[in-house]
Amino acid sequence: MTNHTDLQIDTFLPYMRDVSRCEQSLRELNTMWRMIEASAKMNCPVEAKAILPTMAATRAGFNRLEEELVTSLVSEKVGSVLDEIGTKAQYVIDIVVRNLFERTADVGFLATDKELCTFVAGLHENDDMIRARLRAYRNKYTVYDEIILLDTAGNVLVQIDESTPIEGTTDSLLAETLASDTYVETFRATDLRPGKKEALIYSRRMHHPDTNAVVGVLCLCFNFEHEMAGIFQSHRDPALRSNMLLLDGRNRVIASADPLWIPPGAAVPVNRAASPQLMVYGGREYLVRTFSSAGYQGYPGPTGWQGQVMIPVELGFSGKISNALTKLDERTAEGLLSHAQSFCPPLFEIMQAAETIRRVVWNGQVMTAGQNGELLKLKTILEQISETGARSNELFAQSIRDLYETVLSANLSDAEFVSHLMVDLLDRNLYERSDDCRWWALTPELQSALADPHKSPETLARLNEILGYINSLYTVYTRIFIYDDDGVIIASTDFKEDGLDVVGSMIDEETLMRVRGLSNDQQYTVTPFEPTTLYGNRPTYVYHAAIRHPDNEMRIVGGIGIVFDSEPEFAAMLKGAIGDKSDVSALFVDRTGRIISSTDATRPVGDVLEIDPALLAMKNGESASRIVIHDGHYATLGATVSHGYREFKTSDGYVEDVIAVVYKQFGEERQQSANSKAVNTTLEVDLGAPPGREFATFFVDGSLFALEAEYVSEALPASEVSPMSMGSRPERIGIMALRHEDEGKRFVWVFDLGHLMRGYKSEINSASQVVIVKRGNKSIGLLVSELHGVPEFQASQITPTPLAAPDTGMLVTHVIQANRGELLIQAVNIDHLFAVLNNEEIPIDASMKMAA
């Protein structure tokens, strides 16, 4: 939640109609409370003496809570918006950095390609062959729009983009690259890309294949504009209320989801500290979130780059509401609302204040039961409190519901967005794997070695050396191996040092047949996600491509396999998507619900996730979110089906759908509704009926019960019960202190009436009350679910139940037929109740009775 001390409430209130309505209803409730309190003091000060302190305390509490609640609600809404745009801002930079990390490995590997190095060293001049090789690389790694080979003087030897021919460069990146023993990352205007205002280039020096002398430079030009457009299109707010940006270290826009709104080159305000302050750009006020990258596998990303999302304040709180609560059954909706304390503590406190009002009225009605004279004035005031309070509570309950709906809507939207990001990260990552295996299969040394039927120990050693170098650059693989045309593995790495010796073993026949069926070097095949000996009998994907004869590309002489390190890589994707949130879990599953990866230790890989089959059957790229019960908790669920990346899984023939699922817990499932019972059990009053018997009514498990009002002293909040463990009967849950001016403080045992009725303990929540019952000189407390009222009933409405004799031990001996018989109220027999509990006297000693 946003820090209240940093929040300017009046700045945001005009944009939050629901909070303004809540504020108005609070003021009306406060005014009503003042008027009724004043009326009680003037008209019946003596009779109201017992309840005036509670009325005053409640009024004072409303004064304080009105300000705190509004502040907290504004803070919650501002915090929700900042969290939402912050999630997207962080993902912008994280996706970019993960993508560019792969580029650093690419340039490192390609710069050592023997064919390219031989050409740059001047050992042959077949530039058409080299251009074809570079284009073959570009066809595999489609994120590049230009590849250039330079000599040490900056002359262009070969380029693949003939639409922008260049002869050479005077750019300083040439000297910087020639002097560096690693890659050089450049983002700015350059004569190497004359048609672009800014270009992102990864360069690395190249060495003579025999002497190791520096002979030139390789430049991989990343298709930056196309990549950023794809990120923005995939992850920007569909309603276009916000703008998604990529910034440099000077807070200058280098890519914008809407360049007509905020153009590249513009300097914008940033908010790295998540401050709940409005920031001005172009004469308009915005909420802003800014994130730098934490890096990926040691790669920090381009210096200073940041992801940012900006949303105008007038649009920030006007998003689509999900109506999630109205779509739920009433019990689930009420259970969710019962967790308001964790959502917004002042909101929970104001709900408790409403319960206090109800208890004040109920106690007053009990006190005035059967009384005449001046007490009738108090009874009238209590009726005013009850009627006005009921109307205010109804309005207030709707405000609570509206505000909770807003929070749920934000969480549902966030869950759906996070699941979308998860499959995007997965598809982008696995796209690179399909590129790798196809390109490495074109390595001339591998082709020549497999074409030679007589493989010397030196040849095999060289093969292992090549694979080891590749694996050192591409660390997402546990092993890279090659096999001959019979499927026998002849060379392999053991990058993660798992000790598995796979050389000499064979790949499975089905995979070998698929590899032999690959018709060109653009095709590849992937094993299903299942346990494999190549990964220690753990499940993973193994990517395969055919290695072809160097002189006859139609002849397959073997293949290459790359074993994806799925456990840590998938786990990193999930963890990166949900961060350090302890109440959120994320999973990858297949179309059958089988788990591929999970952050939930209770749901390991290979288990089947219990999930709505409709979510598993969604179309590619489709997302959904909803409220569910998950592990006994209310939770938001977001799910998205993978949709591929570039040509991967979209046009390359590979089909392997993965569904990302994310859960965020809201609190434990509540088995019974704590609120709204009284709304459904309003009693009809016959104004012409003669005076009847008065009963104090209350709820247990949603059913209405009654006690004769003359035996009831008062009701107290169940939170005041002190638990006691003295080896007694399970229905006895503790003791409660009673305060009376003439008696000081004394204690009574408290019994769970629900437990007495049904045989197991009741759930205690904010609505739970303890009804104090007195018979003669003995008193006990009864835990009930909620108070109802103190109505009158005619003798004709009260009928005995069967088997109601005293020796049966039944507590309910009569049923009251209210509302023309449509509502049945169970009347608890006081004599039977005390007979059942006759051995539960509280010992009178110094520890159990003390002065007030």
PDB file of N, CA and C in Angstrom, residues 246-304:
ATOM      1  N   LEU A 246      10.443   3.054 -23.474  1.00  0.00           N
ATOM      2  CA  LEU A 246      11.796   2.630 -23.142  1.00  0.00           C
ATOM      3  C   LEU A 246      12.649   3.886 -23.119  1.00  0.00           C
ATOM      4  N   LEU A 247      13.364   4.097 -22.010  1.00  0.00           N
ATOM      5  CA  LEU A 247      14.158   5.313 -21.820  1.00  0.00           C
ATOM      6  C   LEU A 247      15.637   4.977 -21.771  1.00  0.00           C
ATOM      7  N   ASP A 248      16.458   5.985 -22.079  1.00  0.00           N
ATOM      8  CA  ASP A 248      17.893   5.818 -21.893  1.00  0.00           C
ATOM      9  C   ASP A 248      18.299   6.379 -20.528  1.00  0.00           C
ATOM     10  N   GLY A 249      19.592   6.453 -20.268  1.00  0.00           N
ATOM     11  CA  GLY A 249      20.070   6.900 -18.961  1.00  0.00           C
ATOM     12  C   GLY A 249      19.837   8.366 -18.678  1.00  0.00           C
ATOM     13  N   ARG A 250      19.493   9.140 -19.709  1.00  0.00           N
ATOM     14  CA  ARG A 250      19.197  10.566 -19.517  1.00  0.00           C
ATOM     15  C   ARG A 250      17.698  10.819 -19.450  1.00  0.00           C
ATOM     16  N   ASN A 251      16.913   9.762 -19.258  1.00  0.00           N
ATOM     17  CA  ASN A 251      15.451   9.844 -19.196  1.00  0.00           C
ATOM     18  C   ASN A 251      14.857  10.327 -20.514  1.00  0.00           C
ATOM     19  N   ARG A 252      15.527   9.995 -21.599  1.00  0.00           N
ATOM     20  CA  ARG A 252      15.080  10.369 -22.932  1.00  0.00           C
ATOM     21  C   ARG A 252      14.395   9.160 -23.566  1.00  0.00           C
ATOM     22  N   VAL A 253      13.265   9.387 -24.220  1.00  0.00           N
ATOM     23  CA  VAL A 253      12.501   8.300 -24.836  1.00  0.00           C
ATOM     24  C   VAL A 253      13.264   7.763 -26.046  1.00  0.00           C
ATOM     25  N   ILE A 254      13.525   6.453 -26.045  1.00  0.00           N
ATOM     26  CA  ILE A 254      14.148   5.832 -27.212  1.00  0.00           C
ATOM     27  C   ILE A 254      13.176   4.914 -27.947  1.00  0.00           C
ATOM     28  N   ALA A 255      12.042   4.587 -27.309  1.00  0.00           N
ATOM     29  CA  ALA A 255      10.972   3.849 -27.989  1.00  0.00           C
ATOM     30  C   ALA A 255       9.674   4.149 -27.256  1.00  0.00           C
ATOM     31  N   SER A 256       8.611   4.362 -28.016  1.00  0.00           N
ATOM     32  CA  SER A 256       7.321   4.732 -27.440  1.00  0.00           C
ATOM     33  C   SER A 256       6.224   3.894 -28.068  1.00  0.00           C
ATOM     34  N   ALA A 257       5.317   3.393 -27.246  1.00  0.00           N
ATOM     35  CA  ALA A 257       4.188   2.633 -27.770  1.00  0.00           C
ATOM     36  C   ALA A 257       3.275   3.520 -28.602  1.00  0.00           C
ATOM     37  N   ASP A 258       3.233   4.805 -28.287  1.00  0.00           N
ATOM     38  CA  ASP A 258       2.427   5.763 -29.048  1.00  0.00           C
ATOM     39  C   ASP A 258       3.279   6.993 -29.317  1.00  0.00           C
ATOM     40  N   PRO A 259       4.059   6.993 -30.403  1.00  0.00           N
ATOM     41  CA  PRO A 259       4.983   8.105 -30.662  1.00  0.00           C
ATOM     42  C   PRO A 259       4.295   9.420 -30.973  1.00  0.00           C
ATOM     43  N   LEU A 260       3.019   9.387 -31.356  1.00  0.00           N
ATOM     44  CA  LEU A 260       2.298  10.643 -31.558  1.00  0.00           C
ATOM     45  C   LEU A 260       1.933  11.288 -30.232  1.00  0.00           C
ATOM     46  N   TRP A 261       1.849  10.477 -29.190  1.00  0.00           N
ATOM     47  CA  TRP A 261       1.527  10.974 -27.846  1.00  0.00           C
ATOM     48  C   TRP A 261       2.810  11.433 -27.153  1.00  0.00           C
ATOM     49  N   ILE A 262       3.767  10.523 -27.044  1.00  0.00           N
ATOM     50  CA  ILE A 262       5.073  10.852 -26.455  1.00  0.00           C
ATOM     51  C   ILE A 262       6.132  10.374 -27.446  1.00  0.00           C
ATOM     52  N   PRO A 263       6.764  11.282 -28.167  1.00  0.00           N
ATOM     53  CA  PRO A 263       7.655  10.882 -29.258  1.00  0.00           C
ATOM     54  C   PRO A 263       9.038  10.478 -28.779  1.00  0.00           C
ATOM     55  N   PRO A 264       9.738   9.645 -29.538  1.00  0.00           N
ATOM     56  CA  PRO A 264      11.145   9.372 -29.255  1.00  0.00           C
ATOM     57  C   PRO A 264      11.944  10.676 -29.236  1.00  0.00           C
ATOM     58  N   GLY A 265      12.885  10.733 -28.317  1.00  0.00           N
ATOM     59  CA  GLY A 265      13.682  11.936 -28.163  1.00  0.00           C
ATOM     60  C   GLY A 265      13.202  12.854 -27.056  1.00  0.00           C
ATOM     61  N   ALA A 266      11.941  12.679 -26.648  1.00  0.00           N
ATOM     62  CA  ALA A 266      11.405  13.539 -25.593  1.00  0.00           C
ATOM     63  C   ALA A 266      12.005  13.166 -24.242  1.00  0.00           C
ATOM     64  N   ALA A 267      12.264  14.176 -23.421  1.00  0.00           N
ATOM     65  CA  ALA A 267      12.699  13.951 -22.048  1.00  0.00           C
ATOM     66  C   ALA A 267      11.467  13.920 -21.160  1.00  0.00           C
ATOM     67  N   VAL A 268      11.328  12.886 -20.340  1.00  0.00           N
ATOM     68  CA  VAL A 268      10.121  12.707 -19.534  1.00  0.00           C
ATOM     69  C   VAL A 268      10.482  12.606 -18.052  1.00  0.00           C
ATOM     70  N   PRO A 269       9.549  12.944 -17.157  1.00  0.00           N
ATOM     71  CA  PRO A 269       9.803  12.739 -15.724  1.00  0.00           C
ATOM     72  C   PRO A 269       9.796  11.266 -15.399  1.00  0.00           C
ATOM     73  N   VAL A 270      10.584  10.851 -14.417  1.00  0.00           N
ATOM     74  CA  VAL A 270      10.665   9.443 -14.035  1.00  0.00           C
ATOM     75  C   VAL A 270      10.291   9.287 -12.563  1.00  0.00           C
ATOM     76  N   ASN A 271       9.944   8.061 -12.196  1.00  0.00           N
ATOM     77  CA  ASN A 271       9.533   7.776 -10.815  1.00  0.00           C
ATOM     78  C   ASN A 271      10.041   6.391 -10.442  1.00  0.00           C
ATOM     79  N   ARG A 272      11.307   6.326 -10.066  1.00  0.00           N
ATOM     80  CA  ARG A 272      11.909   5.043  -9.698  1.00  0.00           C
ATOM     81  C   ARG A 272      11.529   4.619  -8.294  1.00  0.00           C
ATOM     82  N   ALA A 273      11.110   5.566  -7.449  1.00  0.00           N
ATOM     83  CA  ALA A 273      10.814   5.267  -6.053  1.00  0.00           C
ATOM     84  C   ALA A 273       9.340   4.942  -5.812  1.00  0.00           C
ATOM     85  N   ALA A 274       8.556   4.845  -6.867  1.00  0.00           N
ATOM     86  CA  ALA A 274       7.114   4.544  -6.750  1.00  0.00           C
ATOM     87  C   ALA A 274       6.394   5.568  -5.900  1.00  0.00           C
ATOM     88  N   SER A 275       6.806   6.816  -5.976  1.00  0.00           N
ATOM     89  CA  SER A 275       6.192   7.882  -5.191  1.00  0.00           C
ATOM     90  C   SER A 275       4.773   8.150  -5.679  1.00  0.00           C
ATOM     91  N   PRO A 276       3.811   8.292  -4.752  1.00  0.00           N
ATOM     92  CA  PRO A 276       2.422   8.557  -5.167  1.00  0.00           C
ATOM     93  C   PRO A 276       2.196  10.029  -5.476  1.00  0.00           C
ATOM     94  N   GLN A 277       2.989  10.560  -6.363  1.00  0.00           N
ATOM     95  CA  GLN A 277       2.908  11.967  -6.738  1.00  0.00           C
ATOM     96  C   GLN A 277       2.583  12.080  -8.219  1.00  0.00           C
ATOM     97  N   LEU A 278       1.872  13.142  -8.558  1.00  0.00           N
ATOM     98  CA  LEU A 278       1.594  13.407  -9.962  1.00  0.00           C
ATOM     99  C   LEU A 278       2.790  14.108 -10.594  1.00  0.00           C
ATOM    100  N   MET A 279       3.064  13.745 -11.832  1.00  0.00           N
ATOM    101  CA  MET A 279       4.182  14.335 -12.557  1.00  0.00           C
ATOM    102  C   MET A 279       3.670  14.912 -13.864  1.00  0.00           C
ATOM    103  N   VAL A 280       4.224  16.048 -14.244  1.00  0.00           N
ATOM    104  CA  VAL A 280       3.709  16.801 -15.384  1.00  0.00           C
ATOM    105  C   VAL A 280       4.586  16.583 -16.602  1.00  0.00           C
ATOM    106  N   TYR A 281       3.936  16.249 -17.715  1.00  0.00           N
ATOM    107  CA  TYR A 281       4.611  16.196 -19.008  1.00  0.00           C
ATOM    108  C   TYR A 281       3.659  16.790 -20.041  1.00  0.00           C
ATOM    109  N   GLY A 282       4.152  17.757 -20.789  1.00  0.00           N
ATOM    110  CA  GLY A 282       3.339  18.374 -21.837  1.00  0.00           C
ATOM    111  C   GLY A 282       2.074  19.011 -21.328  1.00  0.00           C
ATOM    112  N   GLY A 283       2.110  19.566 -20.098  1.00  0.00           N
ATOM    113  CA  GLY A 283       0.942  20.232 -19.541  1.00  0.00           C
ATOM    114  C   GLY A 283      -0.133  19.304 -19.024  1.00  0.00           C
ATOM    115  N   ARG A 284       0.190  18.029 -18.859  1.00  0.00           N
ATOM    116  CA  ARG A 284      -0.786  17.036 -18.386  1.00  0.00           C
ATOM    117  C   ARG A 284      -0.192  16.291 -17.207  1.00  0.00           C
ATOM    118  N   GLU A 285      -1.033  15.963 -16.211  1.00  0.00           N
ATOM    119  CA  GLU A 285      -0.551  15.286 -15.011  1.00  0.00           C
ATOM    120  C   GLU A 285      -0.650  13.769 -15.171  1.00  0.00           C
ATOM    121  N   TYR A 286       0.419  13.088 -14.734  1.00  0.00           N
ATOM    122  CA  TYR A 286       0.513  11.639 -14.908  1.00  0.00           C
ATOM    123  C   TYR A 286       0.905  10.952 -13.604  1.00  0.00           C
ATOM    124  N   LEU A 287       0.452   9.696 -13.467  1.00  0.00           N
ATOM    125  CA  LEU A 287       1.085   8.753 -12.548  1.00  0.00           C
ATOM    126  C   LEU A 287       2.126   7.997 -13.364  1.00  0.00           C
ATOM    127  N   VAL A 288       3.306   7.805 -12.772  1.00  0.00           N
ATOM    128  CA  VAL A 288       4.448   7.276 -13.517  1.00  0.00           C
ATOM    129  C   VAL A 288       5.141   6.193 -12.696  1.00  0.00           C
ATOM    130  N   ARG A 289       5.610   5.146 -13.355  1.00  0.00           N
ATOM    131  CA  ARG A 289       6.500   4.169 -12.735  1.00  0.00           C
ATOM    132  C   ARG A 289       7.670   3.904 -13.670  1.00  0.00           C
ATOM    133  N   THR A 290       8.852   3.786 -13.084  1.00  0.00           N
ATOM    134  CA  THR A 290      10.076   3.608 -13.846  1.00  0.00           C
ATOM    135  C   THR A 290      10.906   2.484 -13.235  1.00  0.00           C
ATOM    136  N   PHE A 291      11.451   1.619 -14.079  1.00  0.00           N
ATOM    137  CA  PHE A 291      12.275   0.513 -13.594  1.00  0.00           C
ATOM    138  C   PHE A 291      13.536   0.388 -14.437  1.00  0.00           C
ATOM    139  N   SER A 292      14.645   0.169 -13.756  1.00  0.00           N
ATOM    140  CA  SER A 292      15.875  -0.258 -14.414  1.00  0.00           C
ATOM    141  C   SER A 292      15.940  -1.771 -14.338  1.00  0.00           C
ATOM    142  N   SER A 293      16.811  -2.358 -15.127  1.00  0.00           N
ATOM    143  CA  SER A 293      16.924  -3.813 -15.136  1.00  0.00           C
ATOM    144  C   SER A 293      17.862  -4.288 -14.031  1.00  0.00           C
ATOM    145  N   ALA A 294      17.491  -5.422 -13.438  1.00  0.00           N
ATOM    146  CA  ALA A 294      18.373  -6.063 -12.472  1.00  0.00           C
ATOM    147  C   ALA A 294      19.394  -6.950 -13.177  1.00  0.00           C
ATOM    148  N   GLY A 295      19.345  -6.980 -14.516  1.00  0.00           N
ATOM    149  CA  GLY A 295      20.261  -7.816 -15.272  1.00  0.00           C
ATOM    150  C   GLY A 295      19.718  -9.217 -15.456  1.00  0.00           C
ATOM    151  N   TYR A 296      20.350  -9.961 -16.339  1.00  0.00           N
ATOM    152  CA  TYR A 296      19.940 -11.338 -16.611  1.00  0.00           C
ATOM    153  C   TYR A 296      21.176 -12.183 -16.858  1.00  0.00           C
ATOM    154  N   GLN A 297      21.395 -13.156 -15.976  1.00  0.00           N
ATOM    155  CA  GLN A 297      22.524 -14.084 -16.062  1.00  0.00           C
ATOM    156  C   GLN A 297      23.852 -13.325 -16.243  1.00  0.00           C
ATOM    157  N   GLY A 298      23.996 -12.264 -15.468  1.00  0.00           N
ATOM    158  CA  GLY A 298      25.244 -11.501 -15.487  1.00  0.00           C
ATOM    159  C   GLY A 298      25.295 -10.394 -16.513  1.00  0.00           C
ATOM    160  N   TYR A 299      24.336 -10.371 -17.426  1.00  0.00           N
ATOM    161  CA  TYR A 299      24.295  -9.308 -18.440  1.00  0.00           C
ATOM    162  C   TYR A 299      23.445  -8.154 -17.907  1.00  0.00           C
ATOM    163  N   PRO A 300      24.001  -6.937 -17.788  1.00  0.00           N
ATOM    164  CA  PRO A 300      23.248  -5.836 -17.172  1.00  0.00           C
ATOM    165  C   PRO A 300      22.296  -5.128 -18.103  1.00  0.00           C
ATOM    166  N   GLY A 301      22.419  -5.345 -19.401  1.00  0.00           N
ATOM    167  CA  GLY A 301      21.626  -4.588 -20.349  1.00  0.00           C
ATOM    168  C   GLY A 301      22.342  -3.304 -20.732  1.00  0.00           C
ATOM    169  N   PRO A 302      21.871  -2.620 -21.780  1.00  0.00           N
ATOM    170  CA  PRO A 302      22.488  -1.354 -22.177  1.00  0.00           C
ATOM    171  C   PRO A 302      22.499  -0.356 -21.020  1.00  0.00           C
ATOM    172  N   THR A 303      23.581   0.366 -20.881  1.00  0.00           N
ATOM    173  CA  THR A 303      23.782   1.264 -19.749  1.00  0.00           C
ATOM    174  C   THR A 303      22.660   2.295 -19.644  1.00  0.00           C
ATOM    175  N   GLY A 304      22.026   2.318 -18.462  1.00  0.00           N
ATOM    176  CA  GLY A 304      21.034   3.345 -18.171  1.00  0.00           C
ATOM    177  C   GLY A 304      19.637   3.092 -18.681  1.00  0.00           C
TER     178      GLY A 304
END
